[in-house]
Amino acid sequence: NKPKASGKHRKRLCGICGALVYNLIVHTRSHTKENMLQCPHCPVQMANATNLRAHVRALHEKTIFKSCEPCGKGFITLDSYKTHLRTYHNIGKQYQCEVCLKIFKHPSNRREHIRRMHIGELKYECQICQKKFKDPDVLKRHGRVHSTNAPYACSQCPKRFKSPYAKKTHEITHSGIDFPCTICTKVYRYKTQ
């Protein structure tokens, strides 16, 4: 872990978890739990002093790290600030699936999408229509198409829906929000149209 001639540290491979880290000694403590640093406010212990300081600032001192310029909301971590900018103001990096070109606002959402949609076998089969799925949760959600049960009621009209997503999508039509086409002058009540 000595600096190279250029002054930069070289990453080392952890033999326990396979992570590439700059300080192997400190990182190894996170596995062995030896010489851990104790948070003065709660039972949390950490191997890295910088991470412990960030933990204390974010969780106990609630120090605002950054404020959002467009709306003024304060954030205690850089990650939460960046996620807010991407989600609410469409500012920041977007992440595209290389397989189907779908765009995501967070890298973990893209990873989960790739895992669920593009990797693995279709090993979960619908007993009614024999359609196959990679994920048991998606199969369970699919089961609603065969059901007559519609437990999600619109708060504005008598319509009922099989999923909370369908209900939410429908309720937007009552709000007066329209979705204009970016190419022509047509306006739609549903974003998917």
Short mmCIF file of N, CA and C in Angstrom, two decimals:
data_model
loop_
_atom_site.label_atom_id
_atom_site.label_comp_id
_atom_site.label_asym_id
_atom_site.label_seq_id
_atom_site.Cartn_x
_atom_site.Cartn_y
_atom_site.Cartn_z
N ASN A 1 0.81 -1.21 0.00
CA ASN A 1 0.00 0.00 0.00
C ASN A 1 0.85 1.27 0.00
N LYS A 2 2.10 1.15 -0.37
CA LYS A 2 2.96 2.33 -0.46
C LYS A 2 2.66 3.07 -1.76
N PRO A 3 2.75 4.43 -1.74
CA PRO A 3 2.48 5.18 -2.97
C PRO A 3 3.51 4.85 -4.05
N LYS A 4 3.06 4.85 -5.29
CA LYS A 4 3.96 4.67 -6.43
C LYS A 4 4.75 5.96 -6.61
N ALA A 5 5.67 5.94 -7.53
CA ALA A 5 6.49 7.13 -7.80
C ALA A 5 5.62 8.31 -8.22
N SER A 6 4.48 8.04 -8.87
CA SER A 6 3.60 9.11 -9.33
C SER A 6 2.82 9.73 -8.17
N GLY A 7 2.86 9.10 -6.99
CA GLY A 7 2.12 9.62 -5.83
C GLY A 7 0.75 8.99 -5.68
N LYS A 8 0.35 8.16 -6.62
CA LYS A 8 -0.97 7.53 -6.55
C LYS A 8 -0.84 6.15 -5.90
N HIS A 9 -1.90 5.76 -5.19
CA HIS A 9 -1.93 4.43 -4.58
C HIS A 9 -2.42 3.42 -5.61
N ARG A 10 -1.95 2.20 -5.44
CA ARG A 10 -2.38 1.11 -6.32
C ARG A 10 -3.40 0.26 -5.57
N LYS A 11 -4.46 -0.16 -6.24
CA LYS A 11 -5.46 -1.00 -5.59
C LYS A 11 -4.93 -2.42 -5.43
N ARG A 12 -5.33 -3.04 -4.32
CA ARG A 12 -4.96 -4.42 -4.03
C ARG A 12 -6.20 -5.29 -3.99
N LEU A 13 -6.06 -6.57 -4.30
CA LEU A 13 -7.17 -7.50 -4.30
C LEU A 13 -7.32 -8.11 -2.92
N CYS A 14 -8.55 -8.02 -2.36
CA CYS A 14 -8.85 -8.66 -1.09
C CYS A 14 -9.06 -10.14 -1.34
N GLY A 15 -8.29 -10.97 -0.64
CA GLY A 15 -8.38 -12.42 -0.81
C GLY A 15 -9.63 -13.00 -0.18
N ILE A 16 -10.34 -12.21 0.65
CA ILE A 16 -11.54 -12.70 1.32
C ILE A 16 -12.79 -12.48 0.48
N CYS A 17 -12.98 -11.23 0.00
CA CYS A 17 -14.22 -10.91 -0.72
C CYS A 17 -14.00 -10.58 -2.20
N GLY A 18 -12.74 -10.44 -2.62
CA GLY A 18 -12.47 -10.16 -4.03
C GLY A 18 -12.55 -8.69 -4.42
N ALA A 19 -12.77 -7.81 -3.44
CA ALA A 19 -12.85 -6.38 -3.75
C ALA A 19 -11.45 -5.81 -4.02
N LEU A 20 -11.39 -4.80 -4.89
CA LEU A 20 -10.14 -4.09 -5.11
C LEU A 20 -10.16 -2.86 -4.21
N VAL A 21 -9.16 -2.75 -3.33
CA VAL A 21 -9.15 -1.68 -2.33
C VAL A 21 -7.78 -1.01 -2.28
N TYR A 22 -7.78 0.25 -1.85
CA TYR A 22 -6.53 0.99 -1.72
C TYR A 22 -5.77 0.60 -0.45
N ASN A 23 -6.47 0.39 0.65
CA ASN A 23 -5.81 0.07 1.91
C ASN A 23 -6.27 -1.31 2.36
N LEU A 24 -5.49 -2.32 2.03
CA LEU A 24 -5.85 -3.71 2.31
C LEU A 24 -5.90 -3.99 3.81
N ILE A 25 -5.03 -3.36 4.59
CA ILE A 25 -4.99 -3.59 6.04
C ILE A 25 -6.30 -3.11 6.69
N VAL A 26 -6.70 -1.88 6.37
CA VAL A 26 -7.95 -1.34 6.91
C VAL A 26 -9.14 -2.15 6.41
N HIS A 27 -9.16 -2.49 5.13
CA HIS A 27 -10.26 -3.26 4.56
C HIS A 27 -10.38 -4.63 5.23
N THR A 28 -9.27 -5.29 5.49
CA THR A 28 -9.29 -6.62 6.11
C THR A 28 -9.93 -6.57 7.49
N ARG A 29 -9.77 -5.45 8.20
CA ARG A 29 -10.41 -5.30 9.52
C ARG A 29 -11.93 -5.40 9.41
N SER A 30 -12.51 -5.00 8.26
CA SER A 30 -13.96 -5.09 8.11
C SER A 30 -14.41 -6.56 8.08
N HIS A 31 -13.49 -7.48 7.75
CA HIS A 31 -13.80 -8.91 7.76
C HIS A 31 -13.47 -9.54 9.11
N THR A 32 -12.31 -9.19 9.66
CA THR A 32 -11.86 -9.82 10.91
C THR A 32 -12.50 -9.20 12.14
N LYS A 33 -13.02 -7.99 11.99
CA LYS A 33 -13.64 -7.23 13.08
C LYS A 33 -12.65 -6.90 14.20
N GLU A 34 -11.34 -6.91 13.89
CA GLU A 34 -10.31 -6.56 14.86
C GLU A 34 -10.00 -5.07 14.77
N ASN A 35 -9.74 -4.44 15.90
CA ASN A 35 -9.38 -3.02 15.98
C ASN A 35 -10.38 -2.12 15.27
N MET A 36 -11.66 -2.41 15.43
CA MET A 36 -12.70 -1.61 14.80
C MET A 36 -12.86 -0.29 15.54
N LEU A 37 -13.30 0.73 14.81
CA LEU A 37 -13.53 2.05 15.39
C LEU A 37 -15.00 2.15 15.80
N GLN A 38 -15.24 2.59 17.02
CA GLN A 38 -16.58 2.62 17.59
C GLN A 38 -17.22 3.99 17.40
N CYS A 39 -18.46 4.01 16.95
CA CYS A 39 -19.22 5.26 16.86
C CYS A 39 -19.53 5.71 18.28
N PRO A 40 -19.30 7.01 18.62
CA PRO A 40 -19.57 7.48 19.98
C PRO A 40 -21.06 7.62 20.30
N HIS A 41 -21.93 7.48 19.29
CA HIS A 41 -23.36 7.70 19.50
C HIS A 41 -24.23 6.45 19.43
N CYS A 42 -23.72 5.38 18.80
CA CYS A 42 -24.51 4.16 18.63
C CYS A 42 -23.59 2.95 18.57
N PRO A 43 -24.14 1.74 18.51
CA PRO A 43 -23.29 0.54 18.53
C PRO A 43 -22.49 0.26 17.25
N VAL A 44 -22.65 1.05 16.22
CA VAL A 44 -21.97 0.80 14.95
C VAL A 44 -20.45 0.85 15.12
N GLN A 45 -19.78 -0.11 14.46
CA GLN A 45 -18.32 -0.15 14.43
C GLN A 45 -17.88 -0.19 12.97
N MET A 46 -16.80 0.53 12.66
CA MET A 46 -16.30 0.57 11.29
C MET A 46 -14.79 0.43 11.28
N ALA A 47 -14.28 -0.08 10.17
CA ALA A 47 -12.84 -0.25 10.02
C ALA A 47 -12.18 1.04 9.55
N ASN A 48 -12.91 1.88 8.85
CA ASN A 48 -12.34 3.06 8.21
C ASN A 48 -12.78 4.33 8.93
N ALA A 49 -11.81 5.17 9.33
CA ALA A 49 -12.11 6.40 10.08
C ALA A 49 -12.92 7.40 9.25
N THR A 50 -12.64 7.49 7.95
CA THR A 50 -13.38 8.42 7.09
C THR A 50 -14.84 8.00 6.99
N ASN A 51 -15.08 6.70 6.85
CA ASN A 51 -16.46 6.21 6.81
C ASN A 51 -17.18 6.46 8.13
N LEU A 52 -16.47 6.31 9.23
CA LEU A 52 -17.08 6.56 10.55
C LEU A 52 -17.45 8.03 10.70
N ARG A 53 -16.56 8.94 10.26
CA ARG A 53 -16.88 10.38 10.32
C ARG A 53 -18.10 10.70 9.47
N ALA A 54 -18.19 10.10 8.29
CA ALA A 54 -19.34 10.32 7.41
C ALA A 54 -20.62 9.78 8.07
N HIS A 55 -20.51 8.64 8.73
CA HIS A 55 -21.65 8.05 9.46
C HIS A 55 -22.14 9.00 10.55
N VAL A 56 -21.22 9.53 11.35
CA VAL A 56 -21.59 10.44 12.45
C VAL A 56 -22.24 11.71 11.90
N ARG A 57 -21.64 12.30 10.85
CA ARG A 57 -22.20 13.52 10.26
C ARG A 57 -23.60 13.28 9.69
N ALA A 58 -23.78 12.17 8.97
CA ALA A 58 -25.05 11.91 8.30
C ALA A 58 -26.15 11.45 9.25
N LEU A 59 -25.84 10.52 10.15
CA LEU A 59 -26.89 9.93 10.98
C LEU A 59 -27.12 10.63 12.32
N HIS A 60 -26.06 11.15 12.91
CA HIS A 60 -26.21 11.71 14.26
C HIS A 60 -26.23 13.23 14.27
N GLU A 61 -25.37 13.84 13.47
CA GLU A 61 -25.33 15.30 13.44
C GLU A 61 -26.28 15.87 12.39
N LYS A 62 -26.69 15.01 11.46
CA LYS A 62 -27.59 15.43 10.36
C LYS A 62 -27.07 16.68 9.65
N THR A 63 -25.76 16.72 9.44
CA THR A 63 -25.12 17.84 8.78
C THR A 63 -25.51 17.88 7.30
N ILE A 64 -26.03 19.01 6.86
CA ILE A 64 -26.41 19.15 5.45
C ILE A 64 -25.14 19.31 4.63
N PHE A 65 -24.93 18.33 3.76
CA PHE A 65 -23.73 18.28 2.93
C PHE A 65 -23.88 19.19 1.71
N LYS A 66 -25.09 19.20 1.13
CA LYS A 66 -25.32 19.93 -0.11
C LYS A 66 -26.79 20.29 -0.20
N SER A 67 -27.08 21.45 -0.77
CA SER A 67 -28.46 21.87 -1.00
C SER A 67 -28.76 21.88 -2.49
N CYS A 68 -29.99 21.53 -2.83
CA CYS A 68 -30.42 21.49 -4.22
C CYS A 68 -30.71 22.92 -4.68
N GLU A 69 -30.04 23.35 -5.74
CA GLU A 69 -30.26 24.71 -6.25
C GLU A 69 -31.68 24.91 -6.79
N PRO A 70 -32.23 23.96 -7.58
CA PRO A 70 -33.58 24.19 -8.11
C PRO A 70 -34.68 24.30 -7.04
N CYS A 71 -34.60 23.48 -5.95
CA CYS A 71 -35.71 23.48 -4.99
C CYS A 71 -35.32 23.82 -3.56
N GLY A 72 -34.03 23.86 -3.25
CA GLY A 72 -33.59 24.25 -1.91
C GLY A 72 -33.53 23.15 -0.88
N LYS A 73 -33.90 21.92 -1.22
CA LYS A 73 -33.88 20.82 -0.27
C LYS A 73 -32.44 20.48 0.11
N GLY A 74 -32.20 20.18 1.39
CA GLY A 74 -30.87 19.86 1.88
C GLY A 74 -30.63 18.36 1.95
N PHE A 75 -29.37 17.95 1.75
CA PHE A 75 -29.01 16.53 1.74
C PHE A 75 -27.80 16.27 2.61
N ILE A 76 -27.81 15.11 3.28
CA ILE A 76 -26.72 14.78 4.19
C ILE A 76 -25.67 13.88 3.56
N THR A 77 -25.94 13.37 2.35
CA THR A 77 -24.93 12.59 1.63
C THR A 77 -24.91 12.99 0.16
N LEU A 78 -23.77 12.81 -0.48
CA LEU A 78 -23.63 13.12 -1.90
C LEU A 78 -24.53 12.21 -2.74
N ASP A 79 -24.61 10.92 -2.36
CA ASP A 79 -25.46 9.98 -3.10
C ASP A 79 -26.92 10.39 -3.09
N SER A 80 -27.43 10.80 -1.92
CA SER A 80 -28.84 11.19 -1.85
C SER A 80 -29.08 12.47 -2.64
N TYR A 81 -28.11 13.38 -2.66
CA TYR A 81 -28.22 14.61 -3.45
C TYR A 81 -28.27 14.30 -4.95
N LYS A 82 -27.34 13.44 -5.41
CA LYS A 82 -27.30 13.08 -6.83
C LYS A 82 -28.56 12.33 -7.25
N THR A 83 -29.04 11.42 -6.40
CA THR A 83 -30.26 10.68 -6.70
C THR A 83 -31.45 11.63 -6.81
N HIS A 84 -31.53 12.61 -5.92
CA HIS A 84 -32.59 13.62 -5.95
C HIS A 84 -32.55 14.41 -7.26
N LEU A 85 -31.37 14.86 -7.67
CA LEU A 85 -31.24 15.64 -8.91
C LEU A 85 -31.71 14.83 -10.12
N ARG A 86 -31.31 13.54 -10.16
CA ARG A 86 -31.71 12.69 -11.29
C ARG A 86 -33.21 12.43 -11.28
N THR A 87 -33.75 12.14 -10.09
CA THR A 87 -35.15 11.73 -9.97
C THR A 87 -36.13 12.88 -10.15
N TYR A 88 -35.85 14.02 -9.51
CA TYR A 88 -36.82 15.11 -9.49
C TYR A 88 -36.55 16.23 -10.49
N HIS A 89 -35.31 16.35 -10.94
CA HIS A 89 -34.98 17.47 -11.84
C HIS A 89 -34.35 17.02 -13.16
N ASN A 90 -34.24 15.69 -13.37
CA ASN A 90 -33.61 15.13 -14.59
C ASN A 90 -32.22 15.72 -14.84
N ILE A 91 -31.47 15.93 -13.76
CA ILE A 91 -30.11 16.47 -13.86
C ILE A 91 -29.15 15.36 -13.45
N GLY A 92 -28.12 15.16 -14.23
CA GLY A 92 -27.11 14.17 -13.87
C GLY A 92 -27.05 13.02 -14.84
N LYS A 93 -26.15 12.12 -14.54
CA LYS A 93 -25.88 10.99 -15.41
C LYS A 93 -27.05 10.03 -15.44
N GLN A 94 -27.32 9.51 -16.63
CA GLN A 94 -28.32 8.46 -16.78
C GLN A 94 -27.61 7.18 -17.18
N TYR A 95 -28.24 6.06 -16.92
CA TYR A 95 -27.61 4.77 -17.14
C TYR A 95 -28.47 3.95 -18.10
N GLN A 96 -27.86 3.53 -19.21
CA GLN A 96 -28.61 2.84 -20.26
C GLN A 96 -28.27 1.35 -20.28
N CYS A 97 -29.30 0.54 -20.43
CA CYS A 97 -29.11 -0.90 -20.60
C CYS A 97 -28.54 -1.13 -22.00
N GLU A 98 -27.44 -1.85 -22.08
CA GLU A 98 -26.78 -2.08 -23.36
C GLU A 98 -27.57 -3.07 -24.23
N VAL A 99 -28.47 -3.83 -23.61
CA VAL A 99 -29.21 -4.86 -24.34
C VAL A 99 -30.46 -4.28 -24.99
N CYS A 100 -31.31 -3.58 -24.20
CA CYS A 100 -32.59 -3.10 -24.73
C CYS A 100 -32.66 -1.57 -24.81
N LEU A 101 -31.60 -0.89 -24.40
CA LEU A 101 -31.47 0.58 -24.47
C LEU A 101 -32.40 1.35 -23.53
N LYS A 102 -33.03 0.67 -22.57
CA LYS A 102 -33.86 1.34 -21.58
C LYS A 102 -32.97 2.22 -20.71
N ILE A 103 -33.47 3.40 -20.31
CA ILE A 103 -32.70 4.37 -19.53
C ILE A 103 -33.09 4.29 -18.06
N PHE A 104 -32.08 4.37 -17.18
CA PHE A 104 -32.30 4.34 -15.73
C PHE A 104 -31.63 5.54 -15.08
N LYS A 105 -32.18 5.97 -13.95
CA LYS A 105 -31.65 7.14 -13.25
C LYS A 105 -30.61 6.75 -12.21
N HIS A 106 -30.47 5.47 -11.93
CA HIS A 106 -29.50 5.03 -10.93
C HIS A 106 -28.84 3.74 -11.41
N PRO A 107 -27.54 3.59 -11.19
CA PRO A 107 -26.85 2.39 -11.69
C PRO A 107 -27.40 1.09 -11.08
N SER A 108 -27.86 1.14 -9.83
CA SER A 108 -28.39 -0.07 -9.20
C SER A 108 -29.69 -0.51 -9.87
N ASN A 109 -30.49 0.46 -10.35
CA ASN A 109 -31.72 0.12 -11.06
C ASN A 109 -31.39 -0.58 -12.38
N ARG A 110 -30.34 -0.11 -13.07
CA ARG A 110 -29.93 -0.76 -14.32
C ARG A 110 -29.42 -2.17 -14.04
N ARG A 111 -28.61 -2.32 -13.00
CA ARG A 111 -28.09 -3.65 -12.65
C ARG A 111 -29.22 -4.63 -12.36
N GLU A 112 -30.20 -4.18 -11.57
CA GLU A 112 -31.34 -5.03 -11.22
C GLU A 112 -32.15 -5.38 -12.47
N HIS A 113 -32.34 -4.42 -13.36
CA HIS A 113 -33.05 -4.65 -14.62
C HIS A 113 -32.33 -5.72 -15.45
N ILE A 114 -31.02 -5.59 -15.60
CA ILE A 114 -30.24 -6.55 -16.39
C ILE A 114 -30.34 -7.94 -15.77
N ARG A 115 -30.22 -7.99 -14.44
CA ARG A 115 -30.33 -9.28 -13.75
C ARG A 115 -31.70 -9.92 -13.97
N ARG A 116 -32.76 -9.12 -13.86
CA ARG A 116 -34.11 -9.66 -13.98
C ARG A 116 -34.53 -9.94 -15.42
N MET A 117 -34.12 -9.09 -16.35
CA MET A 117 -34.64 -9.19 -17.71
C MET A 117 -33.73 -9.91 -18.71
N HIS A 118 -32.42 -9.83 -18.51
CA HIS A 118 -31.51 -10.30 -19.55
C HIS A 118 -30.59 -11.44 -19.13
N ILE A 119 -30.55 -11.75 -17.84
CA ILE A 119 -29.63 -12.80 -17.37
C ILE A 119 -30.45 -13.90 -16.70
N GLY A 120 -30.05 -15.13 -16.91
CA GLY A 120 -30.69 -16.26 -16.25
C GLY A 120 -31.72 -16.94 -17.13
N GLU A 121 -32.22 -18.07 -16.61
CA GLU A 121 -33.16 -18.85 -17.38
C GLU A 121 -34.59 -18.50 -16.99
N LEU A 122 -35.50 -18.84 -17.90
CA LEU A 122 -36.92 -18.64 -17.63
C LEU A 122 -37.41 -19.88 -16.86
N LYS A 123 -37.20 -19.90 -15.56
CA LYS A 123 -37.51 -21.11 -14.81
C LYS A 123 -38.79 -21.04 -13.99
N TYR A 124 -39.50 -19.91 -14.05
CA TYR A 124 -40.76 -19.78 -13.33
C TYR A 124 -41.90 -19.71 -14.34
N GLU A 125 -42.77 -20.74 -14.33
CA GLU A 125 -43.81 -20.85 -15.35
C GLU A 125 -45.19 -20.62 -14.76
N CYS A 126 -45.99 -19.84 -15.49
CA CYS A 126 -47.39 -19.62 -15.10
C CYS A 126 -48.16 -20.91 -15.35
N GLN A 127 -48.88 -21.39 -14.35
CA GLN A 127 -49.62 -22.64 -14.46
C GLN A 127 -50.87 -22.51 -15.33
N ILE A 128 -51.28 -21.26 -15.60
CA ILE A 128 -52.49 -21.04 -16.38
C ILE A 128 -52.19 -20.90 -17.87
N CYS A 129 -51.23 -20.04 -18.23
CA CYS A 129 -50.96 -19.78 -19.66
C CYS A 129 -49.59 -20.27 -20.12
N GLN A 130 -48.80 -20.84 -19.23
CA GLN A 130 -47.46 -21.39 -19.52
C GLN A 130 -46.43 -20.34 -19.92
N LYS A 131 -46.72 -19.07 -19.73
CA LYS A 131 -45.71 -18.04 -19.97
C LYS A 131 -44.62 -18.20 -18.92
N LYS A 132 -43.35 -18.00 -19.33
CA LYS A 132 -42.23 -18.23 -18.42
C LYS A 132 -41.56 -16.92 -18.03
N PHE A 133 -41.01 -16.91 -16.81
CA PHE A 133 -40.38 -15.72 -16.25
C PHE A 133 -39.07 -16.09 -15.58
N LYS A 134 -38.18 -15.12 -15.49
CA LYS A 134 -36.88 -15.31 -14.83
C LYS A 134 -36.97 -15.09 -13.33
N ASP A 135 -37.98 -14.33 -12.90
CA ASP A 135 -38.05 -13.88 -11.52
C ASP A 135 -39.38 -14.31 -10.90
N PRO A 136 -39.38 -14.89 -9.70
CA PRO A 136 -40.64 -15.34 -9.08
C PRO A 136 -41.60 -14.18 -8.77
N ASP A 137 -41.05 -13.00 -8.46
CA ASP A 137 -41.91 -11.84 -8.18
C ASP A 137 -42.65 -11.39 -9.43
N VAL A 138 -41.99 -11.47 -10.59
CA VAL A 138 -42.63 -11.08 -11.85
C VAL A 138 -43.72 -12.08 -12.19
N LEU A 139 -43.48 -13.38 -11.93
CA LEU A 139 -44.51 -14.40 -12.16
C LEU A 139 -45.73 -14.12 -11.27
N LYS A 140 -45.47 -13.78 -10.02
CA LYS A 140 -46.57 -13.49 -9.08
C LYS A 140 -47.38 -12.28 -9.57
N ARG A 141 -46.68 -11.24 -10.01
CA ARG A 141 -47.35 -10.04 -10.53
C ARG A 141 -48.16 -10.38 -11.78
N HIS A 142 -47.58 -11.24 -12.64
CA HIS A 142 -48.26 -11.67 -13.86
C HIS A 142 -49.57 -12.38 -13.53
N GLY A 143 -49.60 -13.13 -12.43
CA GLY A 143 -50.79 -13.87 -12.03
C GLY A 143 -52.04 -13.01 -11.96
N ARG A 144 -51.88 -11.72 -11.74
CA ARG A 144 -53.03 -10.81 -11.65
C ARG A 144 -53.83 -10.75 -12.95
N VAL A 145 -53.17 -10.97 -14.10
CA VAL A 145 -53.89 -10.86 -15.38
C VAL A 145 -54.96 -11.95 -15.50
N HIS A 146 -54.79 -13.05 -14.79
CA HIS A 146 -55.75 -14.15 -14.84
C HIS A 146 -56.83 -14.02 -13.76
N SER A 147 -56.66 -13.10 -12.85
CA SER A 147 -57.59 -12.95 -11.73
C SER A 147 -58.69 -11.94 -12.05
N THR A 148 -59.83 -12.15 -11.42
CA THR A 148 -60.93 -11.17 -11.54
C THR A 148 -60.88 -10.19 -10.37
N ASN A 149 -60.01 -10.46 -9.41
CA ASN A 149 -59.87 -9.61 -8.23
C ASN A 149 -59.22 -8.27 -8.61
N ALA A 150 -59.88 -7.18 -8.26
CA ALA A 150 -59.35 -5.83 -8.52
C ALA A 150 -59.43 -5.03 -7.22
N PRO A 151 -58.48 -5.25 -6.30
CA PRO A 151 -58.59 -4.65 -4.97
C PRO A 151 -58.20 -3.17 -4.88
N TYR A 152 -57.66 -2.60 -5.96
CA TYR A 152 -57.17 -1.22 -5.90
C TYR A 152 -58.20 -0.27 -6.51
N ALA A 153 -58.86 0.52 -5.65
CA ALA A 153 -59.94 1.41 -6.09
C ALA A 153 -59.41 2.81 -6.33
N CYS A 154 -59.89 3.43 -7.42
CA CYS A 154 -59.56 4.82 -7.73
C CYS A 154 -60.19 5.70 -6.66
N SER A 155 -59.47 6.70 -6.21
CA SER A 155 -59.98 7.60 -5.17
C SER A 155 -60.93 8.65 -5.74
N GLN A 156 -61.04 8.74 -7.07
CA GLN A 156 -61.86 9.77 -7.71
C GLN A 156 -63.11 9.23 -8.41
N CYS A 157 -63.12 7.94 -8.76
CA CYS A 157 -64.26 7.37 -9.49
C CYS A 157 -64.42 5.91 -9.09
N PRO A 158 -65.48 5.24 -9.58
CA PRO A 158 -65.72 3.85 -9.14
C PRO A 158 -64.81 2.78 -9.75
N LYS A 159 -63.93 3.14 -10.64
CA LYS A 159 -63.09 2.14 -11.30
C LYS A 159 -62.17 1.43 -10.29
N ARG A 160 -61.90 0.15 -10.58
CA ARG A 160 -61.02 -0.67 -9.73
C ARG A 160 -59.94 -1.30 -10.60
N PHE A 161 -58.79 -1.62 -9.98
CA PHE A 161 -57.63 -2.10 -10.74
C PHE A 161 -56.98 -3.28 -10.05
N LYS A 162 -56.27 -4.07 -10.85
CA LYS A 162 -55.60 -5.27 -10.35
C LYS A 162 -54.25 -4.98 -9.72
N SER A 163 -53.66 -3.82 -10.04
CA SER A 163 -52.34 -3.49 -9.49
C SER A 163 -52.32 -2.04 -9.01
N PRO A 164 -51.46 -1.74 -8.04
CA PRO A 164 -51.33 -0.35 -7.58
C PRO A 164 -50.80 0.56 -8.69
N TYR A 165 -49.97 0.02 -9.58
CA TYR A 165 -49.43 0.81 -10.68
C TYR A 165 -50.54 1.25 -11.63
N ALA A 166 -51.44 0.30 -11.97
CA ALA A 166 -52.56 0.62 -12.87
C ALA A 166 -53.47 1.67 -12.25
N LYS A 167 -53.70 1.55 -10.95
CA LYS A 167 -54.53 2.53 -10.23
C LYS A 167 -53.89 3.91 -10.28
N LYS A 168 -52.59 3.97 -9.97
CA LYS A 168 -51.87 5.26 -9.95
C LYS A 168 -51.88 5.90 -11.35
N THR A 169 -51.61 5.08 -12.37
CA THR A 169 -51.61 5.57 -13.75
C THR A 169 -52.97 6.15 -14.12
N HIS A 170 -54.04 5.46 -13.73
CA HIS A 170 -55.39 5.93 -14.01
C HIS A 170 -55.69 7.23 -13.26
N GLU A 171 -55.30 7.29 -11.98
CA GLU A 171 -55.63 8.47 -11.16
C GLU A 171 -55.02 9.76 -11.71
N ILE A 172 -53.93 9.65 -12.45
CA ILE A 172 -53.31 10.83 -13.06
C ILE A 172 -54.28 11.46 -14.06
N THR A 173 -55.15 10.65 -14.68
CA THR A 173 -56.10 11.21 -15.66
C THR A 173 -57.09 12.16 -14.99
N HIS A 174 -57.31 12.02 -13.68
CA HIS A 174 -58.22 12.90 -12.95
C HIS A 174 -57.53 14.20 -12.54
N SER A 175 -56.21 14.22 -12.59
CA SER A 175 -55.46 15.38 -12.09
C SER A 175 -55.40 16.54 -13.08
N GLY A 176 -55.75 16.26 -14.34
CA GLY A 176 -55.67 17.30 -15.36
C GLY A 176 -54.31 17.35 -16.03
N ILE A 177 -53.39 16.47 -15.61
CA ILE A 177 -52.07 16.43 -16.23
C ILE A 177 -52.19 15.75 -17.59
N ASP A 178 -51.67 16.40 -18.62
CA ASP A 178 -51.66 15.84 -19.97
C ASP A 178 -50.23 15.57 -20.39
N PHE A 179 -50.07 14.69 -21.37
CA PHE A 179 -48.76 14.32 -21.87
C PHE A 179 -48.68 14.67 -23.35
N PRO A 180 -48.07 15.83 -23.68
CA PRO A 180 -47.97 16.23 -25.08
C PRO A 180 -46.89 15.44 -25.82
N CYS A 181 -47.15 15.15 -27.08
CA CYS A 181 -46.17 14.49 -27.92
C CYS A 181 -45.04 15.48 -28.20
N THR A 182 -43.81 14.98 -28.21
CA THR A 182 -42.65 15.85 -28.45
C THR A 182 -42.43 16.10 -29.94
N ILE A 183 -43.18 15.39 -30.80
CA ILE A 183 -42.99 15.53 -32.25
C ILE A 183 -44.15 16.29 -32.90
N CYS A 184 -45.39 15.93 -32.53
CA CYS A 184 -46.55 16.60 -33.13
C CYS A 184 -47.35 17.37 -32.06
N THR A 185 -48.55 17.79 -32.38
CA THR A 185 -49.34 18.61 -31.45
C THR A 185 -50.33 17.80 -30.62
N LYS A 186 -50.35 16.48 -30.77
CA LYS A 186 -51.30 15.66 -30.02
C LYS A 186 -50.96 15.65 -28.52
N VAL A 187 -52.01 15.54 -27.70
CA VAL A 187 -51.87 15.49 -26.25
C VAL A 187 -52.60 14.25 -25.75
N TYR A 188 -51.97 13.53 -24.80
CA TYR A 188 -52.54 12.29 -24.31
C TYR A 188 -52.78 12.34 -22.80
N ARG A 189 -53.73 11.52 -22.35
CA ARG A 189 -54.04 11.44 -20.93
C ARG A 189 -53.10 10.45 -20.22
N TYR A 190 -52.55 9.50 -20.97
CA TYR A 190 -51.63 8.51 -20.39
C TYR A 190 -50.25 8.69 -20.99
N LYS A 191 -49.24 8.67 -20.14
CA LYS A 191 -47.85 8.84 -20.59
C LYS A 191 -47.44 7.75 -21.57
N THR A 192 -47.92 6.53 -21.39
CA THR A 192 -47.55 5.40 -22.25
C THR A 192 -48.06 5.57 -23.69
N GLN A 193 -49.08 6.42 -23.88
CA GLN A 193 -49.63 6.63 -25.23
C GLN A 193 -48.71 7.53 -26.05
#
